[in-house]
Coordinates of C-alpha atoms in Angstrom, one line a residue:
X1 CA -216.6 38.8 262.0
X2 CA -217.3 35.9 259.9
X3 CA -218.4 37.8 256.8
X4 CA -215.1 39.6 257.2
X5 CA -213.1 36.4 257.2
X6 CA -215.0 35.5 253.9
X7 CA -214.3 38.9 251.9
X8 CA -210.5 38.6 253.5
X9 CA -210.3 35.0 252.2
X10 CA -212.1 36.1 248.4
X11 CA -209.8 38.8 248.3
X12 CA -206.7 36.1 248.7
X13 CA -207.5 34.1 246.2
X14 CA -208.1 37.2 244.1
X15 CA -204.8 38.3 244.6
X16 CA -203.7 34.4 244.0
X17 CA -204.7 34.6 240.5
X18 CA -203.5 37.8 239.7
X19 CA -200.1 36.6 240.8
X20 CA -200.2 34.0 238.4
X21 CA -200.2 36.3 235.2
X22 CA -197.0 37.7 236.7
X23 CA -195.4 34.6 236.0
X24 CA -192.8 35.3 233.2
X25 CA -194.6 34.8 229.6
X26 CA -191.5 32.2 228.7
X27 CA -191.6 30.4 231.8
X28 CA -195.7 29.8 231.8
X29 CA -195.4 28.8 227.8
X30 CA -192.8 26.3 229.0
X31 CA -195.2 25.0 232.3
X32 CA -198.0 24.6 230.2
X33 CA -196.4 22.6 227.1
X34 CA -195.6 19.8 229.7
X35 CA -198.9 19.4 231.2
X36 CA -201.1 16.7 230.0
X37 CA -204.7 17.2 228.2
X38 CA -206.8 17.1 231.1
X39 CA -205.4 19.5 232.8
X40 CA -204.9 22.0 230.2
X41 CA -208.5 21.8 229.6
X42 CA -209.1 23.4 232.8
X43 CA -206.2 25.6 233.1
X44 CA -207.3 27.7 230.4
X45 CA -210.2 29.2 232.4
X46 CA -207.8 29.8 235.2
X47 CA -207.1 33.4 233.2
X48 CA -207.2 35.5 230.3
X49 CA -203.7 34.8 230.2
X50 CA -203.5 31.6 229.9
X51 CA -206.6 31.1 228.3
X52 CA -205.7 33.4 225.2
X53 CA -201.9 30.6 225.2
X54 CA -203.7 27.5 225.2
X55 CA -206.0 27.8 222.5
X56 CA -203.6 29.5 220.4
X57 CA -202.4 27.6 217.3
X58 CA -198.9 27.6 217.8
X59 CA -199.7 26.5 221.4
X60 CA -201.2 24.1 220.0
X61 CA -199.1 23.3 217.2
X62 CA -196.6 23.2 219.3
X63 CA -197.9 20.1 221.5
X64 CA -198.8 18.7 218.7
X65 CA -195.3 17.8 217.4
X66 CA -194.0 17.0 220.7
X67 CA -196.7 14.6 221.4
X68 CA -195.9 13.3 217.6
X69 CA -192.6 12.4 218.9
X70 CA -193.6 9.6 221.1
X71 CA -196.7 8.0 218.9
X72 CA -198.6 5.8 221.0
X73 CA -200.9 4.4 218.4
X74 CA -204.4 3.0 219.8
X75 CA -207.6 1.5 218.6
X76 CA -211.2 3.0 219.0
X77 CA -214.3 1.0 218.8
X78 CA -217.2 1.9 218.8
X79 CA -221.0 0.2 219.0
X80 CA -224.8 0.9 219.9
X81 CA -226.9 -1.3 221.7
X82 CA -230.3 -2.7 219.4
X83 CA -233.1 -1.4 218.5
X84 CA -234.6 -4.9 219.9
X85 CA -232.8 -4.9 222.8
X86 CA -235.8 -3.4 225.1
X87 CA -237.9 -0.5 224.0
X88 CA -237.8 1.2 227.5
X89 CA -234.1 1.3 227.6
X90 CA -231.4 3.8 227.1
X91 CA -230.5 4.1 223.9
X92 CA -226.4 3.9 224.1
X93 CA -223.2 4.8 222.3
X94 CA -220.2 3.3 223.4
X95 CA -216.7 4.0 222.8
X96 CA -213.9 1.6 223.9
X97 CA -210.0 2.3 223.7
X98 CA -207.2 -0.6 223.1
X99 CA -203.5 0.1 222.8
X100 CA -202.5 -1.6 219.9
X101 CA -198.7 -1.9 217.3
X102 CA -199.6 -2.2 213.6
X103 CA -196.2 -4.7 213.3
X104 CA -197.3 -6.1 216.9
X105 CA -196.9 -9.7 217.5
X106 CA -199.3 -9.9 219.6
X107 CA -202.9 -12.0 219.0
X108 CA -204.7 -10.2 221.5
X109 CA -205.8 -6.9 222.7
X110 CA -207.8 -5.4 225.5
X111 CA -209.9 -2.4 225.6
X112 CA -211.7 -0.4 228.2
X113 CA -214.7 1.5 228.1
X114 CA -214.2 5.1 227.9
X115 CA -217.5 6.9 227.1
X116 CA -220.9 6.4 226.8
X117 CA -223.6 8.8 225.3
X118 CA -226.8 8.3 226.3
X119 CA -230.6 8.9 225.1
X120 CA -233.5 7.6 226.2
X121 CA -235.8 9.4 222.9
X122 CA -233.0 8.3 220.0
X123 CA -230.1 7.0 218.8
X124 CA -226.9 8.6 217.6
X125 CA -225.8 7.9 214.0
X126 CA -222.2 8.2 213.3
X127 CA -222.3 10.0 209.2
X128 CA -218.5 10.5 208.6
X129 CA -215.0 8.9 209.5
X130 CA -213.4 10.5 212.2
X131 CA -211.2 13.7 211.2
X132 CA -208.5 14.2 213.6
X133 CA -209.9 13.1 216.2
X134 CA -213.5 14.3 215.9
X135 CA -216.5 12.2 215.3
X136 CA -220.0 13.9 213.3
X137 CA -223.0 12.9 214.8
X138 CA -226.6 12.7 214.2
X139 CA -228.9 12.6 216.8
X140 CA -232.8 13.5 217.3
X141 CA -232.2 15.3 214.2
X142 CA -229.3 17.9 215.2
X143 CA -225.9 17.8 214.1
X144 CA -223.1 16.8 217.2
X145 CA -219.4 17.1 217.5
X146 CA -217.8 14.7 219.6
X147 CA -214.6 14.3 220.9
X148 CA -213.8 10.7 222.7
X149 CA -210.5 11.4 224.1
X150 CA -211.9 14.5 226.0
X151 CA -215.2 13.8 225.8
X152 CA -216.5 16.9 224.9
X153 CA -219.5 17.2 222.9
X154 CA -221.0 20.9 220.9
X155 CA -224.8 20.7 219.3
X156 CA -224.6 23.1 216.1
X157 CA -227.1 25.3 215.7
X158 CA -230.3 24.2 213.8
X159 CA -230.0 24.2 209.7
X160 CA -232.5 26.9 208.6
X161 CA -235.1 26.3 206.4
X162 CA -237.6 24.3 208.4
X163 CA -237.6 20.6 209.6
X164 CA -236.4 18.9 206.4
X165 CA -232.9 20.1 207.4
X166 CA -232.7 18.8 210.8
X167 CA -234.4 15.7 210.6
X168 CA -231.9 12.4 211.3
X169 CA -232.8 10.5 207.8
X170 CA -233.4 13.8 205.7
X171 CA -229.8 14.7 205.4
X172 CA -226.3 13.7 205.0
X173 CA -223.8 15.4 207.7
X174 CA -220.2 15.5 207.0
X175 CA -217.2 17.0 208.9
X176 CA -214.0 18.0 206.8
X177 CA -210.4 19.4 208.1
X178 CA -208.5 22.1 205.6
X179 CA -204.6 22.0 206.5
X180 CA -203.9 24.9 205.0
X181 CA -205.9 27.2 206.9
X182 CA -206.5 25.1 210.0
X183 CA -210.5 24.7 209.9
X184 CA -213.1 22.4 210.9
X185 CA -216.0 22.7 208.5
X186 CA -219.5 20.9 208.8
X187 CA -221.1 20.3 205.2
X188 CA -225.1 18.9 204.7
X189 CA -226.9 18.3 201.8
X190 CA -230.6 16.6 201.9
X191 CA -231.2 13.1 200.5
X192 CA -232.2 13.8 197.6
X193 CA -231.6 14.2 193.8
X194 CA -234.5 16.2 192.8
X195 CA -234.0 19.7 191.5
X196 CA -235.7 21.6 194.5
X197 CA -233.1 19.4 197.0
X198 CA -229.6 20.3 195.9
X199 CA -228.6 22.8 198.2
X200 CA -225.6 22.0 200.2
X201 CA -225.0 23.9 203.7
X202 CA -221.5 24.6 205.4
X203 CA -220.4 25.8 208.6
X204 CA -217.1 27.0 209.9
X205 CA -216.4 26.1 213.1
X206 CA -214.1 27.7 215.8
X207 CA -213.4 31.5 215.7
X208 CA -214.3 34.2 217.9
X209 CA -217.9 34.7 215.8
X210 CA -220.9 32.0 216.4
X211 CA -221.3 29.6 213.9
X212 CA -223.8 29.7 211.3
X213 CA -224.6 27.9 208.4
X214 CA -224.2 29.3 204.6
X215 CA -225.7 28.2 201.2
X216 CA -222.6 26.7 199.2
X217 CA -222.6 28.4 196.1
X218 CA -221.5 26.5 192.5
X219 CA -223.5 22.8 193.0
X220 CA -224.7 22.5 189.5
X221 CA -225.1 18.8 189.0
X222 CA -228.3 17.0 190.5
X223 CA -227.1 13.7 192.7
X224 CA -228.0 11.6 195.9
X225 CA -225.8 11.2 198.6
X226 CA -225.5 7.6 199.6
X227 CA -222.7 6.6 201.8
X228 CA -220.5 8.2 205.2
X229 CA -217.8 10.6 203.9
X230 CA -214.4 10.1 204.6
X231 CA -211.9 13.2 204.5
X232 CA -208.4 12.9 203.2
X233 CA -206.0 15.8 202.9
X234 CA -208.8 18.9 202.8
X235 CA -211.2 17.2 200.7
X236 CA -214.5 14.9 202.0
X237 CA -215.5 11.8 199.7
X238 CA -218.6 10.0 199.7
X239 CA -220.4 7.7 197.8
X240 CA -223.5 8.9 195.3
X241 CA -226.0 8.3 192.5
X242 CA -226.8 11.1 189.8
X243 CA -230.4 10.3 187.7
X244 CA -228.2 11.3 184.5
X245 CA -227.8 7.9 183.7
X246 CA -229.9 5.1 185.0
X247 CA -228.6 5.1 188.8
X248 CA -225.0 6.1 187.7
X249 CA -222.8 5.7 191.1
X250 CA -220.3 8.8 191.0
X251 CA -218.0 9.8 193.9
X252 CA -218.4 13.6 195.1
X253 CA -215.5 15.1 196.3
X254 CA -216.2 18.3 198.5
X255 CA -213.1 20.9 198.7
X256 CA -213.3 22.2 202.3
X257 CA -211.0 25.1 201.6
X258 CA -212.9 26.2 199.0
X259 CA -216.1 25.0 199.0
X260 CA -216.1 23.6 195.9
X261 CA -218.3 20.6 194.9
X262 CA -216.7 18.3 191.8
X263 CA -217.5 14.8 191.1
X264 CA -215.1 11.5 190.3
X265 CA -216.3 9.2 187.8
X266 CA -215.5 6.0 188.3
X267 CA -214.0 3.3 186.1
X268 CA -216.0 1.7 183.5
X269 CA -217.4 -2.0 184.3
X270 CA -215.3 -1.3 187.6
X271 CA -217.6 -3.3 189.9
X272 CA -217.5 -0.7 192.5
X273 CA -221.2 -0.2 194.3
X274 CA -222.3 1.3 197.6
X275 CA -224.0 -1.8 199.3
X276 CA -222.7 -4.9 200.5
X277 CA -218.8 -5.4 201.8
X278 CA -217.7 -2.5 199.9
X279 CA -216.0 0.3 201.6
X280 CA -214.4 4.0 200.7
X281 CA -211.0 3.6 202.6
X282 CA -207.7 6.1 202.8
X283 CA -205.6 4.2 201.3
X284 CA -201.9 5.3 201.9
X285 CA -203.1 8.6 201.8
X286 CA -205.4 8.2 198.6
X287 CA -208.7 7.6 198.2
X288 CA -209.8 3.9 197.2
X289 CA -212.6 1.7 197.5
X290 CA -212.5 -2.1 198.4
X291 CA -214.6 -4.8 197.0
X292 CA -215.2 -8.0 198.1
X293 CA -216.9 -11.2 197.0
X294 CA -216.2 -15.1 197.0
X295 CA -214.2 -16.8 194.0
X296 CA -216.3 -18.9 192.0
X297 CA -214.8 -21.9 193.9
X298 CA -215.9 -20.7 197.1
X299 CA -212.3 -21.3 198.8
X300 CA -211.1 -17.8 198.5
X301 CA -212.4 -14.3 199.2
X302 CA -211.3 -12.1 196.7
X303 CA -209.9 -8.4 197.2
X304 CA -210.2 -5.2 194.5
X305 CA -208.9 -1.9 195.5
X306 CA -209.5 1.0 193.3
X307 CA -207.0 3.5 194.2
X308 CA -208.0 7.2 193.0
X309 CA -204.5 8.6 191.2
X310 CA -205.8 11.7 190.0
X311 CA -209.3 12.8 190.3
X312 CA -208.8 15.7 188.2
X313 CA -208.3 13.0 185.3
X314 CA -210.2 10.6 186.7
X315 CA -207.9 8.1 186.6
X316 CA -207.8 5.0 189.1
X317 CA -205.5 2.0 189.2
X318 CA -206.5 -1.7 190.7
X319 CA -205.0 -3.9 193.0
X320 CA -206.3 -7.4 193.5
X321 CA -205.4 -10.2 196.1
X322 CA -207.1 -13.2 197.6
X323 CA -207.0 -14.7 200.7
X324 CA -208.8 -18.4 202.2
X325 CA -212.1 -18.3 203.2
X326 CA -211.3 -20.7 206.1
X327 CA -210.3 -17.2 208.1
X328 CA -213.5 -15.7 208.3
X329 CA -215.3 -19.3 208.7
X330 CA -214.7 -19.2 212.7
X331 CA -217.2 -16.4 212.8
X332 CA -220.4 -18.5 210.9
X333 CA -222.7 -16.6 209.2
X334 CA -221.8 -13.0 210.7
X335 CA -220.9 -10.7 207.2
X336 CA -217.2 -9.2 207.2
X337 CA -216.9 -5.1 206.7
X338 CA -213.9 -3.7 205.5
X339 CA -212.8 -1.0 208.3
X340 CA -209.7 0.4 206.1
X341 CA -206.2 0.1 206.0
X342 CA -203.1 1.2 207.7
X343 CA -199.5 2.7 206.7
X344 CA -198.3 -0.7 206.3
X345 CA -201.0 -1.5 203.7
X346 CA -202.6 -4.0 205.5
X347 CA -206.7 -4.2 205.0
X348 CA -208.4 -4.2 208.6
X349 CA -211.0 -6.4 208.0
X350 CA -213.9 -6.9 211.5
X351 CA -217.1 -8.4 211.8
X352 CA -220.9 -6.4 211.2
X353 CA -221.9 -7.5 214.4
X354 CA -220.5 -9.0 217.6
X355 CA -220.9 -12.5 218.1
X356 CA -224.0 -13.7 220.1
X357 CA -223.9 -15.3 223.4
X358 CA -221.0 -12.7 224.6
X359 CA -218.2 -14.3 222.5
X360 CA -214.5 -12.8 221.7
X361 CA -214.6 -10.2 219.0
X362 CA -212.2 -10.6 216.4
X363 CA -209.9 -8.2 213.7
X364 CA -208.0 -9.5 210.7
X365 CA -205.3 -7.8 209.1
X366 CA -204.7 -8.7 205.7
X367 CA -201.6 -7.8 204.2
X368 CA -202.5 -6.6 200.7
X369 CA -198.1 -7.7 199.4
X370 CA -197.5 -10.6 201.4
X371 CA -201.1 -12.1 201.3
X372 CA -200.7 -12.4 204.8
X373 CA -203.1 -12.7 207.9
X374 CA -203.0 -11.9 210.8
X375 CA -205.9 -12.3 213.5
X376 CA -206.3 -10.4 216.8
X377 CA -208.9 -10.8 219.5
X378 CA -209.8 -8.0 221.3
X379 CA -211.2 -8.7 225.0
X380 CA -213.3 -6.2 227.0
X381 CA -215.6 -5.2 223.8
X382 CA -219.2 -6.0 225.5
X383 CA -217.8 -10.0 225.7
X384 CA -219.3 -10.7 229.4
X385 CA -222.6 -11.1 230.1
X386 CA -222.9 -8.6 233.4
X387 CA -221.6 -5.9 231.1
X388 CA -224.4 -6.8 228.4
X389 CA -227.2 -6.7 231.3
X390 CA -225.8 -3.9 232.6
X391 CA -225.9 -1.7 229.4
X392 CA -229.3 -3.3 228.1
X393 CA -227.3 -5.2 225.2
X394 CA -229.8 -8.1 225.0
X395 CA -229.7 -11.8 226.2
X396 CA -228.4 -14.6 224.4
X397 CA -231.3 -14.7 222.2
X398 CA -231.7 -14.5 218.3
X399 CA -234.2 -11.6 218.3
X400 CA -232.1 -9.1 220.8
X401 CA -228.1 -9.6 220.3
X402 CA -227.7 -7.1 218.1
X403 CA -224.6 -4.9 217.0
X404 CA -225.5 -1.5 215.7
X405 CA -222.7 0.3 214.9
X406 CA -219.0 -0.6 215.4
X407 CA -215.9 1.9 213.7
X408 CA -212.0 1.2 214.5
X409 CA -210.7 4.7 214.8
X410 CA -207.0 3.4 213.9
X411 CA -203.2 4.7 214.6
X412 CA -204.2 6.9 217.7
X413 CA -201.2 8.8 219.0
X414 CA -201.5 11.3 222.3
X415 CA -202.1 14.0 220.3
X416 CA -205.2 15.0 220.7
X417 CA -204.0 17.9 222.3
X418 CA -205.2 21.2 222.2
X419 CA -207.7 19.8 219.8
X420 CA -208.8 19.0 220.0
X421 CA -209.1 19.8 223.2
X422 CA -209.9 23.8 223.5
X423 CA -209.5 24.1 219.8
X424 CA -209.6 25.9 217.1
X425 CA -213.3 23.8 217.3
X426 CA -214.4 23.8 220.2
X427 CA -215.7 26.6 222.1
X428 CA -216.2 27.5 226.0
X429 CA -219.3 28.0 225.6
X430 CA -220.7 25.6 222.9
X431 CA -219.1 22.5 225.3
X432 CA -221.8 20.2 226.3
X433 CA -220.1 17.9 228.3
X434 CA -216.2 18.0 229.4
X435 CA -214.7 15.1 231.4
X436 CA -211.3 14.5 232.2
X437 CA -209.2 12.0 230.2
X438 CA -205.8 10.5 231.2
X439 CA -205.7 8.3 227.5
X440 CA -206.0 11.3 224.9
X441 CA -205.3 10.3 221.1
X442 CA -205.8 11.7 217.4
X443 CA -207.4 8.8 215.2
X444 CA -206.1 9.0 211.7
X445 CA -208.7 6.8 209.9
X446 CA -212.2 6.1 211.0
X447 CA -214.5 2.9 210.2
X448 CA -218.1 2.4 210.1
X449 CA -219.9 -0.9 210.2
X450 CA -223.8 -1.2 209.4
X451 CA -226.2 -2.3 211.1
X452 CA -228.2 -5.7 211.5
X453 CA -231.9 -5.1 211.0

């Protein structure tokens, strides 16, 4: 009797699901659009149906430009515990979320803690700025996708070619968007500028095939990558050293649509360099890098932006500003990093490392026109002590308060969407982890902040 109640009951719910792709095609389309993230995440296993609408592009497109039409800009930041913190514990990733208004008022801001990875045999190594929404990672050597706002994370598969490729220090991993044709593409090339190291491999994600990596074809100039890449408008810059002159710096420009490798040279007696507060930033949509020092009085800290024009020409122009020194003297001895900019032009400047003894962590936004400032304390950021215990931060001590990594993923709007979501990126079955998120968001910028060692 009772196994008859059970087959009666599975054959209900059966029938319960095959009702649903009765629904009216129009009428479902129309459903789904108004639901938020987390659920359509797990609506699209409900049927074929649905599944095949959901992770469609103009589904997805679609949710896009409605989200668009009620931004809701946030802050992400992101930091690792130390490497002195205690050798027995986790080693942690955290990412927090803050509402924030780029002509906001407001001095203060306060974020919550929205995910955690965790390892307890490495760390993970953020190597490019966020692109729409997705974060590259490098952890025990393979190459991660991650996704804050859903919290999904996909492993790609291993690089062939033995254990050079998928070693955490042996390569650079870079993750670039093509607008045109809508793909995610993951790029690596080794560490290297000898001869024997200059292949580059890509990877298209998303599609109905498994991913798999391909030698780029057409890299004919020998060159070290040296900084995280940064993608702007289908192409991924990053920082580099070619042995054609004595340590000449060069930027490489990688075309994800095509493929293509070229390289930017950069202006003569220029300044630029790829250590110290220096920074490749989008720059109202352009590429630029940021420079920093003192003026030779000490009072002021001085500001150059090299703004790429045209890199087919090669041609940059300069903008330099100042502002007093006496802003960043509240923070002591901690160095400033230069996290990017925003529409309005303003430079978000932030500290390498948060402040020792749980203090308030601080962002400054300098106004590159007005040569204004404006400071904003953000609470919540690892700034109490039971959090720090809890989490295996460190005590107050010299030797263990250390912050490893910290990026502002700026100008977050709820369109993570589809993304994104179920993707043209991310696959069913590659998802390593899917949690529910009621605060979902597309980062338009990422920043990275080195680490203390």
């Amino acid at each position: 009797m009772e196994g008859k109640e059970q087959e009666h009951n599975k054959d209900d719910s059966n029938d319960g699901l095959s009702n649903i792709d009765t629904i009216p095609y129009d009428l479902t389309l129309e459903i789904l659009t108004r639901l938020p993230v987390e659920s359509l995440i797990r609506f699209q296993y409900v049927s074929k149906t649905w599944s095949s609408i959901i992770r469609s592009r103009k589904f997805i497109k679609s949710v896009v430009s409605m989200s668009s039409s009620t931004p809701s800009p946030r802050l992400l930041i992101s930091f690792r515990n130390g490497k002195l913190t205690n050798k027995n514990a986790e080693k942690r990733l955290f990412f927090f979320t803050a509402s924030s208004q780029e002509e906001d008022s407001s001095s203060s801001l306060v974020a919550n803690l929205d995910m955690t990875l965790s390892s307890m045999d490495a760390y993970y190594y953020i190597r490019c700025a966020s692109v729409n929404g997705f974060i590259s990672l490098s952890h025990n050597g393979q190459f991660k996708i991650c996704n804050p706002s859903t919290t999904q994370v996909i492993t790609l598969p291993e690089i062939p070619g033995g254990a050079d490729w998928n070693w955490n220090y042996s390569t650079c991993k870079y993750l670039g968007y093509d607008p045109v044709d809508d793909q995610y593409k993951a790029m690596c090339k080794k560490v290297s500028d000898s001869k024997e190291d200059q292949e580059h491999m890509v990877l298209t994600l998303g599609g109905d095939k498994k991913p798999s990596w391909r030698r780029m074809e057409g890299t004919t100039r020998d060159y070290c990558p040296l900084t995280k890449g940064i993608c702007i408008n289908g192409f991924v810059y990053y920082g580099a050293w070619t042995p054609i002159r004595f340590m000449e710096r060069v930027v490489v420009c990688f075309d994800v649509r095509s493929e293509k490798l070229s390289f930017i040279e950069l202006p003569s007696r220029n300044g630029i360099n790829w250590e110290g507060t220096s920074a490749l930033i989008d720059y109202k949509g352009k590429l630029a890098n940021v420079n920093v020092h003192l003026s030779r009085d000490g009072v002021y800290y001085e500001f150059d932006i090299w703004v790429l024009e045209n890199a087919n020409g090669h041609q940059w122009s300069i903008k330099s500003c100042s502002f007093l020194r006496s802003w960043w003297d509240y923070l002591g001895d901690i160095p400033m990093s230069i996290q990017g900019a925003n529409k309005n032009g303003e430079i978000l400047i932030t500290p390498k490392f948060l402040p020792r003894g749980g203090g308030s962590f601080y962002l400054l936004y300098f106004h590159t026109k007005s040569k204004s400032v404006r400071k904003v304390q953000v609470e919540g950021v690892a700034d109490g002590e039971e959090f720090r215990r809890r989490y295996g931060i460190g005590k107050n001590d010299i030797d263990n308060d250390f912050l490893m990594i910290l990026q502002i993923l700026k100008e977050m709007s709820p369109m993570t969407v589809a993304a994104l979501l179920m993707n043209p990126v991310l696959a069913p079955s590659d998802v390593a982890d899917v949690a529910s998120s009621n605060k979902p968001y597309i980062p338009s910028q990422h920043v990275w902040v080195e680490s203390r060692n």
